[in-house]
Amino acid sequence: MQPVHSSLTTHLRCSNPGCATTFDLHERVLACTKCCDLLEVAIQPPPEDPAELKRRWLERRTSNNPCDTSGVWRFREFLPGDYRQSGIVTLGEGNVRLVRALNTAAWTGVRHLSFKHLGWNPTGSFKDLGMTAGMTEAKFTGAKAVACASTGNTAASLAAYAARAGLIGRVYLPAGQASANKLAQALDFGAEVVQIEGSFDDALDVLLNGRDPDLYFLNSINPFRIEGQKTAMFELLEQLEWRVPDYVVVPGGNLGNSSSFGKAFVELKQSGFIDRVPRMVIVQAQGANPLARMWNAGSKELEAVAFPETVATAIRIGNPRSWKKALQAVEYTGGLVMDVTDEEIGEAKAMIGRDGIGCEPASATTLAGIRKLVSEGRLDRDAEIVAMLTGHALKDTDYIIKVQQKQQAADALLTH
Ligand SMILES: *Cc1c(COP(=O)(O)O)cnc(C)c1O
């Protein structure tokens, strides 16, 4: 018998609305024991006036308490946790600026475009937002070692936060596929690196099937990571003074990030912080596009891509685990799912660089997607659009040097 949880306390719940089996918040379960779907944290926010909470969150920006200087824990009323403040594992993540697009806006043909660059986090990707929450929970439950499978950025983030928490970090990477920069970070932070022959999906299978009881799993199926990541939308709306943009555009890999944004919109609307939600657009790379294929086919079952292939290695994922949550989120917001080619990603990435911002290839899918939607007449040029950038330009320097040298060589040929 599963215990029945009062809806008045924060607990774990199966994310399948037809199942909704509940679990204790700190129970170490990877998936629903009844239907095997992913779990989510059912948050019970405090019964407070939204205006009062908005004011308090803003006020915390002037505090020097580590729980307030973190752009994640600043929103702790909507996070799980009966953690003591000293138990929170933080590197001051979050708090990234919203930057107006210049050349990139003109290039896509829209008038109101901004970037929120989650790559400007401590280890250079949005993974830090979820990792602070996941690592805090791991430490709270008494874990000694933590592990993840990763295309690189989760590994770098896990390694850093494990070091802060004093835990052993172990990361499973697809051999030869993660960028050297990300591998270097994981090593620098002292993680054990296990290279797996095959893709990210294979690495995740090895980890999950290993069922090592001493390891705490910190992949994006971990519901605590989703909680941390959702605060990106709290921060975004705060930066917009709670004016809701028309679109939020996000890259799609394993689809944890898009799931977390959807969860934020549901909670903020239900609690009266906003009265409508932005449409969420998920952009995948064409060589790793199972959700976009499914969306275009109008199907209800995901067919994995057996051999995912794209220059955007952070989203080179053929079997995204969080697809059901992400699909629910897109449908809830009236958004859409699409894909772009590696060429389109490369052009968009170079443009973002010319705006003085920079990002890694996976992040540039957002700008490429916006441009494509405009050129197809599917996006209003006057819409208020926020493109999420997910990883720092220095995450994949090989790619930049290769592409730019090829471009310069081509330009030289033309001028001779
Ligand atoms: C992890 C990652 C993604 C994909 O996020 P998901 O939550 O897996 O969809 C996109 N861009 C970068 C830079 C990443 O590190």
Short mmCIF file of C-alpha atoms and ligand atoms in Angstrom, two decimals:
data_model
loop_
_atom_site.label_atom_id
_atom_site.label_comp_id
_atom_site.label_asym_id
_atom_site.label_seq_id
_atom_site.Cartn_x
_atom_site.Cartn_y
_atom_site.Cartn_z
CA MET A 1 0.00 0.00 0.00
CA GLN A 2 1.26 3.44 -0.89
CA PRO A 3 0.86 5.98 1.85
CA VAL A 4 -1.69 8.65 1.06
CA HIS A 5 -0.31 12.16 1.30
CA SER A 6 -2.18 15.14 2.40
CA SER A 7 -2.28 17.76 -0.35
CA LEU A 8 -1.16 20.21 2.32
CA THR A 9 2.47 19.09 2.43
CA THR A 10 5.03 18.97 -0.36
CA HIS A 11 5.54 15.39 -1.58
CA LEU A 12 6.56 13.33 -4.61
CA ARG A 13 3.88 12.36 -7.09
CA CYS A 14 3.74 10.34 -10.31
CA SER A 15 3.69 12.80 -13.23
CA ASN A 16 1.11 10.69 -15.08
CA PRO A 17 -2.17 12.48 -14.19
CA GLY A 18 -4.05 9.20 -14.59
CA CYS A 19 -1.87 7.55 -11.93
CA ALA A 20 -0.77 10.30 -9.53
CA THR A 21 0.57 7.81 -6.97
CA THR A 22 2.24 9.69 -4.13
CA PHE A 23 5.51 9.12 -2.27
CA ASP A 24 7.31 10.73 0.62
CA LEU A 25 9.31 13.77 -0.46
CA HIS A 26 12.62 12.21 0.51
CA GLU A 27 11.93 8.65 -0.62
CA ARG A 28 14.71 7.55 -2.99
CA VAL A 29 12.62 6.34 -5.93
CA LEU A 30 13.65 6.94 -9.54
CA ALA A 31 10.23 6.41 -11.12
CA CYS A 32 6.67 5.56 -10.17
CA THR A 33 6.59 2.07 -8.71
CA LYS A 34 3.11 1.55 -10.15
CA CYS A 35 3.30 2.80 -13.75
CA CYS A 36 7.04 3.58 -14.21
CA ASP A 37 6.41 7.19 -15.33
CA LEU A 38 8.61 9.97 -13.97
CA LEU A 39 7.98 11.57 -10.62
CA GLU A 40 7.50 15.23 -9.85
CA VAL A 41 7.52 17.29 -6.71
CA ALA A 42 3.99 18.33 -5.77
CA ILE A 43 4.66 21.74 -4.28
CA GLN A 44 2.45 23.21 -1.64
CA PRO A 45 3.24 26.91 -1.85
CA PRO A 46 2.55 29.04 1.20
CA PRO A 47 -0.87 30.66 1.27
CA GLU A 48 0.58 34.13 0.82
CA ASP A 49 -0.40 37.10 -1.23
CA PRO A 50 1.53 37.00 -4.55
CA ALA A 51 2.25 40.73 -4.29
CA GLU A 52 3.85 40.17 -0.88
CA LEU A 53 6.01 37.28 -2.17
CA LYS A 54 7.08 39.25 -5.24
CA ARG A 55 8.17 42.04 -2.94
CA ARG A 56 10.10 39.65 -0.66
CA TRP A 57 11.88 37.96 -3.59
CA LEU A 58 12.99 41.34 -4.87
CA GLU A 59 14.15 42.42 -1.44
CA ARG A 60 16.34 39.32 -1.13
CA ARG A 61 18.45 40.64 -3.99
CA THR A 62 19.91 43.15 -1.53
CA SER A 63 20.76 40.47 1.07
CA ASN A 64 24.14 38.77 1.52
CA ASN A 65 22.75 35.53 2.96
CA PRO A 66 23.83 32.67 0.60
CA CYS A 67 20.22 31.45 0.39
CA ASP A 68 19.21 34.87 -0.88
CA THR A 69 22.16 35.51 -3.21
CA SER A 70 21.34 32.23 -5.00
CA GLY A 71 18.95 32.99 -7.86
CA VAL A 72 17.39 29.60 -7.18
CA TRP A 73 16.91 29.59 -3.39
CA ARG A 74 15.68 33.18 -3.46
CA PHE A 75 12.40 31.60 -4.64
CA ARG A 76 12.44 28.94 -1.92
CA GLU A 77 8.75 29.29 -1.09
CA PHE A 78 8.18 27.29 -4.30
CA LEU A 79 10.99 24.78 -3.72
CA PRO A 80 10.90 21.51 -1.82
CA GLY A 81 12.78 21.41 1.36
CA ASP A 82 12.84 21.39 5.00
CA TYR A 83 16.59 21.89 4.60
CA ARG A 84 18.51 23.86 7.14
CA GLN A 85 20.06 26.90 5.48
CA SER A 86 23.53 25.53 6.26
CA GLY A 87 22.61 22.35 4.36
CA ILE A 88 22.06 24.14 1.07
CA VAL A 89 24.76 23.45 -1.53
CA THR A 90 25.09 26.61 -3.59
CA LEU A 91 27.58 28.43 -5.80
CA GLY A 92 25.42 31.52 -6.16
CA GLU A 93 23.74 30.18 -9.31
CA GLY A 94 20.99 31.98 -11.21
CA ASN A 95 20.81 35.77 -11.34
CA VAL A 96 21.57 35.94 -15.04
CA ARG A 97 20.70 39.04 -16.99
CA LEU A 98 18.12 39.41 -19.69
CA VAL A 99 19.95 40.89 -22.68
CA ARG A 100 18.22 42.65 -25.57
CA ALA A 101 18.94 41.23 -29.00
CA LEU A 102 20.47 43.67 -31.49
CA ASN A 103 21.79 42.28 -34.79
CA THR A 104 20.13 38.99 -34.04
CA ALA A 105 16.69 40.61 -33.84
CA ALA A 106 17.18 42.32 -37.20
CA TRP A 107 18.49 39.07 -38.68
CA THR A 108 15.40 37.13 -37.62
CA GLY A 109 13.02 39.97 -38.49
CA VAL A 110 11.38 40.35 -35.08
CA ARG A 111 11.16 43.57 -33.07
CA HIS A 112 11.14 42.46 -29.45
CA LEU A 113 13.67 39.74 -28.79
CA SER A 114 15.76 39.17 -25.66
CA PHE A 115 18.15 36.46 -24.58
CA LYS A 116 18.24 34.99 -21.11
CA HIS A 117 21.66 33.41 -20.93
CA LEU A 118 21.63 30.52 -18.49
CA GLY A 119 25.15 29.74 -19.73
CA TRP A 120 26.28 32.60 -17.50
CA ASN A 121 26.02 30.32 -14.47
CA PRO A 122 28.93 29.08 -12.28
CA THR A 123 29.89 26.12 -14.50
CA GLY A 124 28.66 27.69 -17.73
CA SER A 125 25.30 26.01 -18.26
CA PHE A 126 21.74 26.00 -16.91
CA LYS A 127 22.46 22.63 -15.30
CA ASP A 128 23.66 24.50 -12.20
CA LEU A 129 20.11 25.68 -11.45
CA GLY A 130 18.93 22.11 -11.04
CA MET A 131 22.15 20.82 -9.55
CA THR A 132 22.00 23.09 -6.49
CA ALA A 133 18.57 21.62 -5.67
CA GLY A 134 19.50 18.01 -6.51
CA MET A 135 22.80 18.12 -4.62
CA THR A 136 21.15 19.68 -1.57
CA GLU A 137 18.65 16.81 -1.52
CA ALA A 138 21.43 14.22 -2.05
CA LYS A 139 23.33 15.59 0.93
CA PHE A 140 20.16 15.77 3.01
CA THR A 141 19.39 12.08 2.41
CA GLY A 142 22.90 11.14 3.56
CA ALA A 143 24.27 10.10 0.15
CA LYS A 144 28.04 9.57 -0.03
CA ALA A 145 28.34 9.44 -3.83
CA VAL A 146 26.36 10.98 -6.68
CA ALA A 147 26.27 10.05 -10.35
CA CYS A 148 24.86 11.06 -13.71
CA ALA A 149 25.08 10.21 -17.39
CA SER A 150 25.78 13.30 -19.41
CA THR A 151 26.58 14.82 -22.77
CA GLY A 152 29.03 16.99 -20.81
CA ASN A 153 27.33 19.90 -19.06
CA THR A 154 25.56 17.87 -16.39
CA ALA A 155 28.90 16.19 -15.69
CA ALA A 156 30.66 19.53 -15.22
CA SER A 157 27.90 20.81 -12.98
CA LEU A 158 27.59 17.63 -10.91
CA ALA A 159 31.35 17.56 -10.43
CA ALA A 160 31.44 21.13 -9.12
CA TYR A 161 28.48 20.79 -6.76
CA ALA A 162 29.64 17.39 -5.50
CA ALA A 163 32.97 19.01 -4.64
CA ARG A 164 31.14 21.75 -2.72
CA ALA A 165 29.03 19.18 -0.88
CA GLY A 166 32.03 16.96 -0.06
CA LEU A 167 30.53 14.00 -1.96
CA ILE A 168 32.10 11.66 -4.48
CA GLY A 169 30.99 12.55 -8.01
CA ARG A 170 30.91 10.00 -10.83
CA VAL A 171 29.97 10.87 -14.38
CA TYR A 172 29.21 8.61 -17.36
CA LEU A 173 30.05 10.19 -20.70
CA PRO A 174 29.67 8.86 -24.24
CA ALA A 175 33.30 8.19 -25.23
CA GLY A 176 34.75 10.79 -27.57
CA GLN A 177 31.51 12.78 -27.84
CA ALA A 178 31.58 15.30 -25.01
CA SER A 179 33.55 18.44 -25.82
CA ALA A 180 37.07 18.62 -24.38
CA ASN A 181 36.12 21.74 -22.41
CA LYS A 182 33.32 19.96 -20.54
CA LEU A 183 35.44 16.88 -19.86
CA ALA A 184 38.17 19.16 -18.53
CA GLN A 185 35.74 20.79 -16.12
CA ALA A 186 34.58 17.44 -14.72
CA LEU A 187 38.21 16.41 -14.20
CA ASP A 188 39.15 19.76 -12.70
CA PHE A 189 36.41 19.42 -10.08
CA GLY A 190 37.68 15.95 -9.19
CA ALA A 191 34.91 13.71 -10.51
CA GLU A 192 35.46 10.08 -11.52
CA VAL A 193 34.89 9.95 -15.28
CA VAL A 194 33.57 6.74 -16.83
CA GLN A 195 33.61 6.73 -20.64
CA ILE A 196 30.89 4.56 -22.23
CA GLU A 197 31.01 3.29 -25.82
CA GLY A 198 27.91 4.56 -27.61
CA SER A 199 25.60 7.53 -27.21
CA PHE A 200 24.29 9.51 -24.24
CA ASP A 201 21.25 7.22 -24.24
CA ASP A 202 23.54 4.19 -23.83
CA ALA A 203 25.43 5.90 -21.00
CA LEU A 204 22.17 6.62 -19.18
CA ASP A 205 21.04 3.01 -19.63
CA VAL A 206 24.31 1.74 -18.13
CA LEU A 207 23.87 4.01 -15.12
CA LEU A 208 20.17 3.24 -14.52
CA ASN A 209 20.52 -0.51 -15.03
CA GLY A 210 23.52 -0.63 -12.72
CA ARG A 211 21.18 0.06 -9.78
CA ASP A 212 24.06 0.74 -7.45
CA PRO A 213 22.29 1.38 -4.12
CA ASP A 214 25.12 3.58 -2.85
CA LEU A 215 24.79 6.05 -5.70
CA TYR A 216 22.39 8.97 -5.64
CA PHE A 217 21.21 9.67 -9.20
CA LEU A 218 21.34 13.21 -10.44
CA ASN A 219 20.12 12.90 -14.01
CA SER A 220 17.41 15.25 -15.17
CA ILE A 221 14.78 12.63 -14.36
CA ASN A 222 15.58 13.56 -10.75
CA PRO A 223 12.55 15.66 -9.75
CA PHE A 224 14.61 17.94 -7.49
CA ARG A 225 16.69 19.09 -10.44
CA ILE A 226 13.50 20.05 -12.24
CA GLU A 227 12.52 22.19 -9.25
CA GLY A 228 15.75 24.16 -9.37
CA GLN A 229 15.52 24.64 -13.12
CA LYS A 230 11.99 25.97 -12.99
CA THR A 231 13.19 29.06 -11.09
CA ALA A 232 14.64 30.37 -14.38
CA MET A 233 11.06 31.30 -15.27
CA PHE A 234 10.43 32.93 -11.88
CA GLU A 235 13.52 35.06 -12.40
CA LEU A 236 12.60 35.84 -16.01
CA LEU A 237 9.12 37.04 -15.06
CA GLU A 238 10.53 39.08 -12.21
CA GLN A 239 12.93 40.75 -14.67
CA LEU A 240 9.96 41.57 -16.90
CA GLU A 241 8.16 43.01 -13.87
CA TRP A 242 5.70 40.13 -14.20
CA ARG A 243 4.61 41.15 -17.72
CA VAL A 244 4.19 37.82 -19.49
CA PRO A 245 6.06 37.56 -22.84
CA ASP A 246 4.29 36.03 -25.82
CA TYR A 247 6.90 33.33 -26.42
CA VAL A 248 9.63 31.53 -24.52
CA VAL A 249 11.88 29.52 -26.83
CA VAL A 250 14.04 26.69 -25.47
CA PRO A 251 16.33 23.99 -26.92
CA GLY A 252 15.16 20.41 -26.45
CA GLY A 253 17.47 17.50 -25.60
CA ASN A 254 16.41 15.22 -22.79
CA LEU A 255 13.55 17.72 -22.29
CA GLY A 256 14.04 18.31 -18.57
CA ASN A 257 14.44 22.05 -19.00
CA SER A 258 11.26 22.50 -21.02
CA SER A 259 9.40 20.32 -18.51
CA SER A 260 10.60 22.50 -15.67
CA PHE A 261 9.52 25.72 -17.41
CA GLY A 262 6.07 24.26 -17.96
CA LYS A 263 5.85 23.38 -14.28
CA ALA A 264 6.78 26.95 -13.35
CA PHE A 265 4.03 28.38 -15.57
CA VAL A 266 1.40 26.06 -14.08
CA GLU A 267 2.37 26.91 -10.51
CA LEU A 268 2.67 30.65 -11.08
CA LYS A 269 -0.69 30.83 -12.82
CA GLN A 270 -2.46 28.64 -10.27
CA SER A 271 -1.09 30.76 -7.44
CA GLY A 272 -2.16 34.01 -9.04
CA PHE A 273 1.27 35.46 -9.93
CA ILE A 274 0.39 35.70 -13.63
CA ASP A 275 -2.94 35.61 -15.43
CA ARG A 276 -1.75 34.00 -18.67
CA VAL A 277 1.28 31.96 -19.75
CA PRO A 278 3.76 32.42 -22.60
CA ARG A 279 3.65 29.98 -25.49
CA MET A 280 6.62 27.65 -25.17
CA VAL A 281 8.48 26.67 -28.34
CA ILE A 282 10.84 23.69 -28.08
CA VAL A 283 13.52 23.54 -30.77
CA GLN A 284 15.41 20.30 -31.46
CA ALA A 285 18.29 19.57 -33.81
CA GLN A 286 17.13 17.76 -36.92
CA GLY A 287 19.44 14.80 -36.30
CA ALA A 288 18.09 14.31 -32.77
CA ASN A 289 14.45 15.29 -33.14
CA PRO A 290 12.15 12.58 -31.76
CA LEU A 291 9.72 15.05 -30.16
CA ALA A 292 9.55 17.27 -33.26
CA ARG A 293 8.84 14.22 -35.41
CA MET A 294 6.11 13.11 -33.09
CA TRP A 295 4.62 16.62 -33.00
CA ASN A 296 4.60 16.91 -36.80
CA ALA A 297 3.08 13.46 -37.18
CA GLY A 298 0.37 14.31 -34.63
CA SER A 299 1.25 11.06 -32.90
CA LYS A 300 0.96 10.31 -29.18
CA GLU A 301 3.86 7.89 -28.88
CA LEU A 302 7.51 8.86 -29.04
CA GLU A 303 9.70 6.92 -31.41
CA ALA A 304 13.34 7.15 -30.35
CA VAL A 305 16.01 8.18 -32.85
CA ALA A 306 18.47 5.27 -32.78
CA PHE A 307 21.59 7.14 -33.86
CA PRO A 308 21.27 10.80 -32.92
CA GLU A 309 23.67 13.04 -34.80
CA THR A 310 24.18 16.79 -34.56
CA VAL A 311 26.90 19.39 -34.02
CA ALA A 312 24.88 20.48 -30.98
CA THR A 313 26.31 17.75 -28.76
CA ALA A 314 24.43 18.92 -25.65
CA ILE A 315 21.16 17.88 -27.31
CA ARG A 316 22.43 14.83 -29.17
CA ILE A 317 19.83 12.63 -27.50
CA GLY A 318 17.62 10.12 -29.28
CA ASN A 319 15.42 8.92 -26.43
CA PRO A 320 14.49 11.89 -24.23
CA ARG A 321 13.24 10.65 -20.88
CA SER A 322 11.12 13.68 -19.99
CA TRP A 323 9.15 13.79 -23.24
CA LYS A 324 5.73 13.28 -21.64
CA LYS A 325 6.21 16.14 -19.20
CA ALA A 326 7.57 18.39 -21.97
CA LEU A 327 4.67 17.57 -24.26
CA GLN A 328 2.17 18.35 -21.49
CA ALA A 329 3.94 21.67 -21.00
CA VAL A 330 3.86 22.61 -24.69
CA GLU A 331 0.19 21.74 -24.91
CA TYR A 332 -0.63 23.64 -21.72
CA THR A 333 0.99 26.80 -23.06
CA GLY A 334 -0.37 26.51 -26.60
CA GLY A 335 3.18 26.29 -27.92
CA LEU A 336 4.83 24.08 -30.51
CA VAL A 337 7.78 21.78 -31.20
CA MET A 338 10.08 22.13 -34.22
CA ASP A 339 13.55 21.27 -35.48
CA VAL A 340 16.40 23.05 -37.27
CA THR A 341 19.37 21.80 -39.28
CA ASP A 342 23.00 21.89 -38.20
CA GLU A 343 23.60 24.59 -40.85
CA GLU A 344 20.83 26.74 -39.40
CA ILE A 345 22.28 26.21 -35.90
CA GLY A 346 25.74 27.26 -37.14
CA GLU A 347 24.47 30.48 -38.75
CA ALA A 348 22.42 31.40 -35.70
CA LYS A 349 25.33 30.73 -33.38
CA ALA A 350 27.62 33.00 -35.39
CA MET A 351 24.99 35.79 -35.24
CA ILE A 352 24.68 35.48 -31.46
CA GLY A 353 28.45 35.86 -31.31
CA ARG A 354 28.17 39.09 -33.33
CA ASP A 355 25.82 40.43 -30.69
CA GLY A 356 28.68 40.08 -28.20
CA ILE A 357 26.87 37.34 -26.36
CA GLY A 358 28.07 33.96 -27.60
CA CYS A 359 26.75 30.52 -26.72
CA GLU A 360 27.35 26.86 -27.44
CA PRO A 361 25.74 25.27 -30.53
CA ALA A 362 22.78 23.68 -28.69
CA SER A 363 21.68 27.09 -27.41
CA ALA A 364 21.62 28.61 -30.89
CA THR A 365 18.75 26.30 -31.87
CA THR A 366 16.47 28.89 -30.27
CA LEU A 367 17.49 31.74 -32.57
CA ALA A 368 17.52 29.40 -35.56
CA GLY A 369 13.99 28.30 -34.65
CA ILE A 370 12.73 31.87 -34.34
CA ARG A 371 14.19 32.78 -37.71
CA LYS A 372 12.59 29.76 -39.32
CA LEU A 373 9.17 30.49 -37.81
CA VAL A 374 9.32 34.11 -39.03
CA SER A 375 10.38 33.10 -42.54
CA GLU A 376 7.45 30.67 -42.66
CA GLY A 377 5.06 33.39 -41.51
CA ARG A 378 4.25 31.51 -38.31
CA LEU A 379 5.47 34.11 -35.83
CA ASP A 380 4.17 37.66 -35.40
CA ARG A 381 7.05 40.11 -35.90
CA ASP A 382 5.70 42.28 -33.07
CA ALA A 383 5.55 39.44 -30.54
CA GLU A 384 7.53 39.72 -27.30
CA ILE A 385 10.00 36.82 -27.48
CA VAL A 386 12.53 35.49 -25.00
CA ALA A 387 15.11 33.02 -26.32
CA MET A 388 16.78 30.90 -23.66
CA LEU A 389 20.51 30.33 -24.13
CA THR A 390 21.66 27.31 -22.21
CA GLY A 391 25.45 26.99 -22.48
CA HIS A 392 28.47 29.32 -22.58
CA ALA A 393 30.46 29.93 -25.80
CA LEU A 394 33.60 28.51 -24.12
CA LYS A 395 31.89 25.12 -23.69
CA ASP A 396 32.79 24.03 -27.21
CA THR A 397 35.72 25.99 -28.57
CA ASP A 398 36.74 23.30 -31.10
CA TYR A 399 33.48 23.85 -32.92
CA ILE A 400 33.97 27.62 -33.11
CA ILE A 401 37.54 27.38 -34.37
CA LYS A 402 36.65 24.76 -36.98
CA VAL A 403 33.65 26.68 -38.31
CA GLN A 404 35.28 30.11 -38.27
CA GLN A 405 38.47 28.86 -39.94
CA LYS A 406 36.41 27.22 -42.67
CA GLN A 407 34.49 30.48 -43.12
CA GLN A 408 37.68 32.54 -43.33
CA ALA A 409 39.16 30.13 -45.84
CA ALA A 410 35.99 30.43 -47.95
CA ASP A 411 36.07 34.25 -47.69
CA ALA A 412 39.75 34.25 -48.75
CA LEU A 413 38.93 32.20 -51.83
CA LEU A 414 36.22 34.66 -52.81
CA THR A 415 38.48 37.71 -52.52
CA HIS A 416 41.28 36.20 -54.66
C1 LIG B 1 21.48 19.94 -21.23
C2 LIG B 1 21.51 20.99 -22.27
C3 LIG B 1 20.44 21.19 -23.15
C4 LIG B 1 19.25 20.30 -23.17
O1 LIG B 1 18.43 20.43 -22.06
P1 LIG B 1 17.35 19.31 -21.74
O2 LIG B 1 16.82 19.64 -20.43
O3 LIG B 1 18.09 18.00 -21.75
O4 LIG B 1 16.34 19.37 -22.85
C5 LIG B 1 20.51 22.23 -24.04
N1 LIG B 1 21.59 23.03 -24.10
C6 LIG B 1 22.64 22.85 -23.27
C7 LIG B 1 23.80 23.77 -23.41
C8 LIG B 1 22.64 21.84 -22.34
O5 LIG B 1 23.69 21.68 -21.54
#
